[in-house]
Amino acid sequence: MALLQHATKSKSLTTLLRPLTTTATQHRSISTETLTIETSIPYKSHIIEPPSRSVETSPSELMTYFRDMALMRRMEIASDSLYKAKLIRGFCHLYDGQEAVAVGMESAITKKDNVITAYRDHCIYLARGGSLVSAFAELMGRRDGCSRGKGGSMHFYKKDSGFYGGHGIVGAQIPLGVGLAFAQKYNKEDYVSFTMYGDGAANQGQLFEALNMAALWDLPAILVCENNHYGMGTAEWRAAKSPSYYKRGDYVPGLKVDGMDVLAVKQACKFAKEYVLKNGPLILEMDTYRYHGHSMSDPGSTYRTRDEVSGIRQERDPIERVRKLLLAHDIAAEKELKDIEKECRKEVDEAIAEAKESSMPDPSELFTNIYVKGYGTESFGADRKELRTALP
Amino acid sequence: MAASIQSLCAPSSFSTTKSIDSKRFHGRKVGLLEVRSDNRTKCGSMPVRCKTGNLVTHAVASPAAASTASSKTGHEVLLFEALREGLDEEMERDSRVCVMGEDVGHYGGSYKVTKGLAPKYGDLRVVDTPIAENSFTGMGIGAAMTGLRPVIEGMNMGFLLLAFNQISNNCGMLHYTSGGQFTIPVVIRGPGGVGRQLGAEHSQRLESYFQSIPGIQMVACSTPYNAKGLMKAAIRSENPVILFEHVLLYNLKERIPDEEYVLSLEEAEMVRPGEHVTILTYSRMRYHVMQAAKTLVNKGYDPESGMRTGGIGASLTAAINENFNDYLDAPIVCLSSQDVPTPYAGTLEEWTVVQPAQIVTAVEQLCR
């Protein structure tokens, strides 16, 4: 999601208005000089030495983070409106508030590393290289969606960038993620698999079974617990005897990361990747928060107070944090950042418009992709009574 | 749940025109482009797992008649050895094939199907998993998403119930919900069925549970010849396949060809062509049916028995009734195991499954 051109364009406008200071900022926002920034909270660790709190980054990287997160935030808010307009149906689980996890993780890894997550997958799909249009089309069930309209909100996949979904059953993606790591070890690839799950799923037996196998065979699996403190409507302290999810691996080391700080996430993921390639699995607990309810059918206010939500928004919001960094280090002016947000809004609106133009899938799509083609026959008709095949 | 076999009375003229090529169902006219009736067995309009008599698929070798394999030059094997041969050949041929399961590696497999494979291929290709069916099935499916071809062994089919979520949701549906991006070429195999007084929980017949999962193929083997062929076909298939073996059949001996052969997963095997009655069955019941067939022949009937390498139960009856009502001379009779958990006592256990005598009586009644 490069946006440097946008950044420079808006900058040239401001250069006319404020000739003196902006030339410096213009250079800064695309500069790749190293900035060292301390994360706000130290890492907490379990049977491992935590990485350093000083993260190396650069102005252009920070601008990228800002833009990517602003885009994701816009997308989720737009999805909220689309859902209320009944263009998105079924379940819609929104990720706003948690953007730092997706963006920070992506910046530490390559497309050959695998990522698998549960149903709160829109932003991770975007981070992995998915396009806005295909995301919205899939949400609205159109044929140009990433899963041809047949998956829906909970089933986004992008095989060519190593994004394995998109799974509806809580916790079922954890063994799959360990399987991805198994394949990487089998094929002797030097890449890792990030298996993401939530604090609710952290109480599933499958997690511990999969952890056991990953640790037994030293698989390159990083288990990322996105702890947003609520398993749907149940607070973590009501569901888990020990809400220190990073410690629950017992013999598997763990790290607790401030999930609202994109730099802390990036550092942790980089550290994890290096560690895991040599030593076997690691658990990363991302302390994060979701502003929306569990899904669109959950108002999110019956089990937590409005004050709590707005408090987090004021103090820990990931985008605000990066904005403050950018302003403090003189990398960008307030106006540019607002312009970037406006562009994101525009981009999202255009994508929605384009997605709306896409048509619904053809009825014959009901029966495609159930089996891999190879029989040469396909069935048609609402009751599958027609079969067509090519004769040899 | 009741496993079942069925007796079908087809018009005699119908059966004579039948080719060796199995399909008990009409629609196999040569040169046809569109077939009107749905060959896939399914009641209602649920998307179907492909099992039974379907249109032609690439059968590499013809699944000819039963145990009398043509070669006198072949070698004799027991069924579990035939399975192992199939597995070994496929693992040799394709380095992506791996085996996972409990005790499959160093122990050699609880029924010796994987004996000798771990020393030959190493611990990473023949993986001894801990006792966590849900997770190692999920792990196999995850590995398959990236292109590996795991063969997941359930020590007993009943244990796969623990992995049902993974099999149903991930294995069966991922190809569909991802819009075709992922294929899941796993083979899930294991022994199941009644016999040997293993008790209720170890004698389950799970075919009826699995048949409702769209996206998977179910196959059952009954002779060493078809065991090896089906194992190879299942591994080569791009779809998830569940291969049902039967505990009592593991020690069957048969002569199988030396050269490589692969069977088709979609065709049934014609065991004995005949005129008066068509009997469809699979797995261990094949032998009961054959016994019954002998008795019937002595009594003057000419039964035709087809082995379905898949396809079962009430759904067969429903599908046949729905689509081929015109062709039936008499109503279909379905004989199945009793709907009871399998008891331990030997005599009681015998009566949970269908015995040859029952088959004979049923046929006689039908053809009156």
PDB file of C-alpha atoms in Angstrom, chain B residues 140-330:
ATOM      1  CA  GLY B 140      -2.661 -32.385   8.346  1.00  0.00           C
ATOM      2  CA  ILE B 141      -5.275 -30.206   6.739  1.00  0.00           C
ATOM      3  CA  GLY B 142      -3.174 -27.090   7.296  1.00  0.00           C
ATOM      4  CA  ALA B 143      -0.193 -28.825   5.735  1.00  0.00           C
ATOM      5  CA  ALA B 144      -2.367 -29.855   2.803  1.00  0.00           C
ATOM      6  CA  MET B 145      -3.354 -26.251   2.232  1.00  0.00           C
ATOM      7  CA  THR B 146       0.255 -25.529   1.378  1.00  0.00           C
ATOM      8  CA  GLY B 147       0.584 -28.493  -0.955  1.00  0.00           C
ATOM      9  CA  LEU B 148       1.649 -31.451   1.122  1.00  0.00           C
ATOM     10  CA  ARG B 149      -0.351 -34.653   0.803  1.00  0.00           C
ATOM     11  CA  PRO B 150      -0.773 -36.112   4.265  1.00  0.00           C
ATOM     12  CA  VAL B 151      -2.316 -39.478   4.946  1.00  0.00           C
ATOM     13  CA  ILE B 152      -3.917 -39.160   8.336  1.00  0.00           C
ATOM     14  CA  GLU B 153      -4.537 -42.357  10.183  1.00  0.00           C
ATOM     15  CA  GLY B 154      -7.211 -42.664  12.815  1.00  0.00           C
ATOM     16  CA  MET B 155      -6.384 -45.641  14.935  1.00  0.00           C
ATOM     17  CA  ASN B 156     -10.016 -46.441  14.848  1.00  0.00           C
ATOM     18  CA  MET B 157     -12.611 -44.654  12.777  1.00  0.00           C
ATOM     19  CA  GLY B 158     -14.533 -43.855  15.892  1.00  0.00           C
ATOM     20  CA  PHE B 159     -11.729 -41.625  17.116  1.00  0.00           C
ATOM     21  CA  LEU B 160     -12.255 -39.421  14.124  1.00  0.00           C
ATOM     22  CA  LEU B 161     -15.392 -38.137  15.758  1.00  0.00           C
ATOM     23  CA  LEU B 162     -13.063 -36.019  17.834  1.00  0.00           C
ATOM     24  CA  ALA B 163     -11.813 -34.457  14.661  1.00  0.00           C
ATOM     25  CA  PHE B 164     -15.226 -34.011  13.132  1.00  0.00           C
ATOM     26  CA  ASN B 165     -15.043 -30.222  13.184  1.00  0.00           C
ATOM     27  CA  GLN B 166     -11.778 -30.232  11.299  1.00  0.00           C
ATOM     28  CA  ILE B 167     -13.029 -32.789   8.795  1.00  0.00           C
ATOM     29  CA  SER B 168     -16.340 -31.176   8.186  1.00  0.00           C
ATOM     30  CA  ASN B 169     -15.509 -27.504   8.273  1.00  0.00           C
ATOM     31  CA  ASN B 170     -11.953 -27.270   7.171  1.00  0.00           C
ATOM     32  CA  CYS B 171     -11.348 -30.374   5.137  1.00  0.00           C
ATOM     33  CA  GLY B 172     -14.634 -30.431   3.323  1.00  0.00           C
ATOM     34  CA  MET B 173     -15.365 -26.781   2.915  1.00  0.00           C
ATOM     35  CA  LEU B 174     -12.123 -24.920   2.394  1.00  0.00           C
ATOM     36  CA  HIS B 175     -12.034 -25.502  -1.316  1.00  0.00           C
ATOM     37  CA  TYR B 176     -15.469 -23.980  -1.559  1.00  0.00           C
ATOM     38  CA  THR B 177     -15.237 -21.070   0.843  1.00  0.00           C
ATOM     39  CA  SER B 178     -11.919 -19.970  -0.568  1.00  0.00           C
ATOM     40  CA  GLY B 179     -13.397 -19.847  -4.051  1.00  0.00           C
ATOM     41  CA  GLY B 180     -11.097 -22.602  -5.249  1.00  0.00           C
ATOM     42  CA  GLN B 181      -7.818 -21.173  -3.950  1.00  0.00           C
ATOM     43  CA  PHE B 182      -6.984 -24.101  -1.734  1.00  0.00           C
ATOM     44  CA  THR B 183      -7.170 -27.797  -2.413  1.00  0.00           C
ATOM     45  CA  ILE B 184      -6.966 -30.221   0.436  1.00  0.00           C
ATOM     46  CA  PRO B 185      -5.512 -33.452  -0.910  1.00  0.00           C
ATOM     47  CA  VAL B 186      -5.602 -35.386   2.357  1.00  0.00           C
ATOM     48  CA  VAL B 187      -6.468 -39.006   2.858  1.00  0.00           C
ATOM     49  CA  ILE B 188      -8.043 -39.873   6.154  1.00  0.00           C
ATOM     50  CA  ARG B 189      -8.052 -43.563   6.723  1.00  0.00           C
ATOM     51  CA  GLY B 190      -8.609 -46.026   9.447  1.00  0.00           C
ATOM     52  CA  PRO B 191     -10.272 -49.237  10.436  1.00  0.00           C
ATOM     53  CA  GLY B 192     -13.813 -49.238  11.613  1.00  0.00           C
ATOM     54  CA  GLY B 193     -16.779 -51.471  11.798  1.00  0.00           C
ATOM     55  CA  VAL B 194     -18.056 -54.345  13.838  1.00  0.00           C
ATOM     56  CA  GLY B 195     -16.230 -57.507  14.610  1.00  0.00           C
ATOM     57  CA  ARG B 196     -13.797 -58.923  17.107  1.00  0.00           C
ATOM     58  CA  GLN B 197     -15.914 -57.888  20.052  1.00  0.00           C
ATOM     59  CA  LEU B 198     -14.188 -54.579  20.467  1.00  0.00           C
ATOM     60  CA  GLY B 199     -17.080 -53.019  22.325  1.00  0.00           C
ATOM     61  CA  ALA B 200     -19.453 -50.250  21.455  1.00  0.00           C
ATOM     62  CA  GLU B 201     -17.125 -47.296  21.208  1.00  0.00           C
ATOM     63  CA  HIS B 202     -14.602 -49.079  19.050  1.00  0.00           C
ATOM     64  CA  SER B 203     -17.064 -50.554  16.629  1.00  0.00           C
ATOM     65  CA  GLN B 204     -18.715 -47.545  15.212  1.00  0.00           C
ATOM     66  CA  ARG B 205     -19.922 -47.204  11.706  1.00  0.00           C
ATOM     67  CA  LEU B 206     -19.410 -43.593  10.832  1.00  0.00           C
ATOM     68  CA  GLU B 207     -20.143 -43.605   7.169  1.00  0.00           C
ATOM     69  CA  SER B 208     -23.525 -42.098   7.692  1.00  0.00           C
ATOM     70  CA  TYR B 209     -22.117 -39.167   9.613  1.00  0.00           C
ATOM     71  CA  PHE B 210     -19.519 -38.384   7.042  1.00  0.00           C
ATOM     72  CA  GLN B 211     -21.738 -38.744   4.048  1.00  0.00           C
ATOM     73  CA  SER B 212     -23.453 -35.443   4.705  1.00  0.00           C
ATOM     74  CA  ILE B 213     -20.268 -33.462   4.464  1.00  0.00           C
ATOM     75  CA  PRO B 214     -20.037 -31.814   1.104  1.00  0.00           C
ATOM     76  CA  GLY B 215     -16.594 -31.781  -0.351  1.00  0.00           C
ATOM     77  CA  ILE B 216     -15.192 -35.083   0.794  1.00  0.00           C
ATOM     78  CA  GLN B 217     -15.129 -38.420  -0.933  1.00  0.00           C
ATOM     79  CA  MET B 218     -15.794 -41.601   0.932  1.00  0.00           C
ATOM     80  CA  VAL B 219     -14.366 -44.877  -0.191  1.00  0.00           C
ATOM     81  CA  ALA B 220     -14.401 -48.328   1.335  1.00  0.00           C
ATOM     82  CA  CYS B 221     -12.123 -51.158   0.424  1.00  0.00           C
ATOM     83  CA  SER B 222     -12.882 -54.813   0.707  1.00  0.00           C
ATOM     84  CA  THR B 223     -10.212 -56.872  -0.968  1.00  0.00           C
ATOM     85  CA  PRO B 224      -6.449 -56.538  -1.112  1.00  0.00           C
ATOM     86  CA  TYR B 225      -6.718 -55.741  -4.781  1.00  0.00           C
ATOM     87  CA  ASN B 226      -9.032 -52.844  -4.359  1.00  0.00           C
ATOM     88  CA  ALA B 227      -7.389 -51.772  -1.119  1.00  0.00           C
ATOM     89  CA  LYS B 228      -4.118 -51.054  -2.830  1.00  0.00           C
ATOM     90  CA  GLY B 229      -5.728 -49.471  -5.845  1.00  0.00           C
ATOM     91  CA  LEU B 230      -8.003 -47.277  -3.828  1.00  0.00           C
ATOM     92  CA  MET B 231      -5.239 -46.213  -1.485  1.00  0.00           C
ATOM     93  CA  LYS B 232      -3.209 -45.035  -4.444  1.00  0.00           C
ATOM     94  CA  ALA B 233      -6.164 -43.351  -6.063  1.00  0.00           C
ATOM     95  CA  ALA B 234      -7.053 -41.629  -2.833  1.00  0.00           C
ATOM     96  CA  ILE B 235      -3.559 -40.253  -2.401  1.00  0.00           C
ATOM     97  CA  ARG B 236      -3.474 -39.018  -5.970  1.00  0.00           C
ATOM     98  CA  SER B 237      -6.867 -37.405  -5.725  1.00  0.00           C
ATOM     99  CA  GLU B 238      -6.931 -33.670  -5.252  1.00  0.00           C
ATOM    100  CA  ASN B 239      -9.948 -33.943  -3.020  1.00  0.00           C
ATOM    101  CA  PRO B 240     -10.071 -35.033   0.596  1.00  0.00           C
ATOM    102  CA  VAL B 241     -10.824 -38.739   0.724  1.00  0.00           C
ATOM    103  CA  ILE B 242     -11.905 -40.809   3.676  1.00  0.00           C
ATOM    104  CA  LEU B 243     -10.866 -44.402   3.220  1.00  0.00           C
ATOM    105  CA  PHE B 244     -12.787 -46.861   5.337  1.00  0.00           C
ATOM    106  CA  GLU B 245     -11.106 -50.113   6.115  1.00  0.00           C
ATOM    107  CA  HIS B 246     -12.575 -52.906   8.128  1.00  0.00           C
ATOM    108  CA  VAL B 247     -10.906 -54.559  11.100  1.00  0.00           C
ATOM    109  CA  LEU B 248     -11.964 -58.035  10.161  1.00  0.00           C
ATOM    110  CA  LEU B 249     -10.700 -57.782   6.632  1.00  0.00           C
ATOM    111  CA  TYR B 250      -7.114 -56.943   7.383  1.00  0.00           C
ATOM    112  CA  ASN B 251      -5.960 -60.518   7.114  1.00  0.00           C
ATOM    113  CA  LEU B 252      -7.566 -61.391   3.821  1.00  0.00           C
ATOM    114  CA  LYS B 253      -5.163 -62.911   1.433  1.00  0.00           C
ATOM    115  CA  GLU B 254      -5.188 -62.404  -2.272  1.00  0.00           C
ATOM    116  CA  ARG B 255      -2.941 -62.407  -5.234  1.00  0.00           C
ATOM    117  CA  ILE B 256      -2.404 -58.962  -6.672  1.00  0.00           C
ATOM    118  CA  PRO B 257      -0.528 -57.854  -9.773  1.00  0.00           C
ATOM    119  CA  ASP B 258       3.096 -56.906  -9.594  1.00  0.00           C
ATOM    120  CA  GLU B 259       2.742 -53.961 -11.856  1.00  0.00           C
ATOM    121  CA  GLU B 260       1.394 -50.674 -10.677  1.00  0.00           C
ATOM    122  CA  TYR B 261      -2.313 -50.057 -10.872  1.00  0.00           C
ATOM    123  CA  VAL B 262      -4.656 -47.431  -9.615  1.00  0.00           C
ATOM    124  CA  LEU B 263      -8.370 -47.770  -9.269  1.00  0.00           C
ATOM    125  CA  SER B 264     -10.958 -45.171  -9.866  1.00  0.00           C
ATOM    126  CA  LEU B 265     -12.623 -43.685  -6.859  1.00  0.00           C
ATOM    127  CA  GLU B 266     -15.931 -43.216  -8.507  1.00  0.00           C
ATOM    128  CA  GLU B 267     -16.746 -46.595  -9.907  1.00  0.00           C
ATOM    129  CA  ALA B 268     -18.230 -49.527  -8.217  1.00  0.00           C
ATOM    130  CA  GLU B 269     -16.998 -52.988  -8.803  1.00  0.00           C
ATOM    131  CA  MET B 270     -19.169 -55.618 -10.306  1.00  0.00           C
ATOM    132  CA  VAL B 271     -18.583 -58.686  -8.284  1.00  0.00           C
ATOM    133  CA  ARG B 272     -20.940 -61.079  -9.887  1.00  0.00           C
ATOM    134  CA  PRO B 273     -23.168 -60.246 -12.805  1.00  0.00           C
ATOM    135  CA  GLY B 274     -26.628 -61.653 -12.699  1.00  0.00           C
ATOM    136  CA  GLU B 275     -30.166 -61.398 -13.795  1.00  0.00           C
ATOM    137  CA  HIS B 276     -32.733 -61.437 -11.118  1.00  0.00           C
ATOM    138  CA  VAL B 277     -31.712 -59.203  -8.333  1.00  0.00           C
ATOM    139  CA  THR B 278     -29.155 -56.520  -7.794  1.00  0.00           C
ATOM    140  CA  ILE B 279     -27.502 -56.295  -4.475  1.00  0.00           C
ATOM    141  CA  LEU B 280     -25.405 -53.328  -3.562  1.00  0.00           C
ATOM    142  CA  THR B 281     -23.046 -53.404  -0.690  1.00  0.00           C
ATOM    143  CA  TYR B 282     -19.610 -52.440   0.482  1.00  0.00           C
ATOM    144  CA  SER B 283     -16.765 -53.435   2.719  1.00  0.00           C
ATOM    145  CA  ARG B 284     -17.193 -56.463   4.872  1.00  0.00           C
ATOM    146  CA  MET B 285     -20.753 -57.051   3.842  1.00  0.00           C
ATOM    147  CA  ARG B 286     -19.434 -58.011   0.447  1.00  0.00           C
ATOM    148  CA  TYR B 287     -18.491 -61.362   1.859  1.00  0.00           C
ATOM    149  CA  HIS B 288     -21.822 -61.918   3.475  1.00  0.00           C
ATOM    150  CA  VAL B 289     -23.498 -61.051   0.246  1.00  0.00           C
ATOM    151  CA  MET B 290     -21.291 -63.400  -1.676  1.00  0.00           C
ATOM    152  CA  GLN B 291     -22.140 -66.162   0.700  1.00  0.00           C
ATOM    153  CA  ALA B 292     -25.780 -65.393   0.340  1.00  0.00           C
ATOM    154  CA  ALA B 293     -25.333 -65.300  -3.390  1.00  0.00           C
ATOM    155  CA  LYS B 294     -23.973 -68.807  -3.356  1.00  0.00           C
ATOM    156  CA  THR B 295     -26.975 -70.039  -1.457  1.00  0.00           C
ATOM    157  CA  LEU B 296     -29.293 -68.232  -3.776  1.00  0.00           C
ATOM    158  CA  VAL B 297     -27.664 -69.670  -6.823  1.00  0.00           C
ATOM    159  CA  ASN B 298     -28.181 -73.073  -5.409  1.00  0.00           C
ATOM    160  CA  LYS B 299     -31.772 -72.249  -5.024  1.00  0.00           C
ATOM    161  CA  GLY B 300     -32.083 -71.179  -8.571  1.00  0.00           C
ATOM    162  CA  TYR B 301     -31.708 -67.449  -8.454  1.00  0.00           C
ATOM    163  CA  ASP B 302     -29.191 -65.416 -10.294  1.00  0.00           C
ATOM    164  CA  PRO B 303     -28.180 -62.500  -8.183  1.00  0.00           C
ATOM    165  CA  GLU B 304     -25.981 -59.746  -9.361  1.00  0.00           C
ATOM    166  CA  SER B 305     -23.937 -58.166  -6.690  1.00  0.00           C
ATOM    167  CA  GLY B 306     -22.136 -54.921  -7.113  1.00  0.00           C
ATOM    168  CA  MET B 307     -19.669 -53.588  -4.718  1.00  0.00           C
ATOM    169  CA  ARG B 308     -20.027 -49.999  -4.074  1.00  0.00           C
ATOM    170  CA  THR B 309     -16.778 -48.418  -3.269  1.00  0.00           C
ATOM    171  CA  GLY B 310     -18.657 -45.854  -1.308  1.00  0.00           C
ATOM    172  CA  GLY B 311     -22.286 -44.922  -1.300  1.00  0.00           C
ATOM    173  CA  ILE B 312     -24.502 -46.181   1.398  1.00  0.00           C
ATOM    174  CA  GLY B 313     -27.560 -46.293   3.356  1.00  0.00           C
ATOM    175  CA  ALA B 314     -30.849 -44.731   3.137  1.00  0.00           C
ATOM    176  CA  SER B 315     -29.536 -42.106   0.819  1.00  0.00           C
ATOM    177  CA  LEU B 316     -28.971 -44.727  -1.848  1.00  0.00           C
ATOM    178  CA  THR B 317     -32.509 -45.930  -1.472  1.00  0.00           C
ATOM    179  CA  ALA B 318     -33.823 -42.423  -1.667  1.00  0.00           C
ATOM    180  CA  ALA B 319     -31.754 -41.509  -4.652  1.00  0.00           C
ATOM    181  CA  ILE B 320     -32.681 -44.635  -6.547  1.00  0.00           C
ATOM    182  CA  ASN B 321     -36.329 -44.222  -5.789  1.00  0.00           C
ATOM    183  CA  GLU B 322     -36.242 -40.619  -6.757  1.00  0.00           C
ATOM    184  CA  ASN B 323     -34.500 -41.030 -10.023  1.00  0.00           C
ATOM    185  CA  PHE B 324     -35.158 -44.480 -11.289  1.00  0.00           C
ATOM    186  CA  ASN B 325     -38.622 -45.276 -10.151  1.00  0.00           C
ATOM    187  CA  ASP B 326     -39.630 -46.322 -13.620  1.00  0.00           C
ATOM    188  CA  TYR B 327     -36.974 -48.938 -13.824  1.00  0.00           C
ATOM    189  CA  LEU B 328     -37.709 -50.705 -10.629  1.00  0.00           C
ATOM    190  CA  ASP B 329     -39.703 -53.869 -10.726  1.00  0.00           C
ATOM    191  CA  ALA B 330     -40.160 -53.986  -7.038  1.00  0.00           C
TER     192      ALA B 330
END
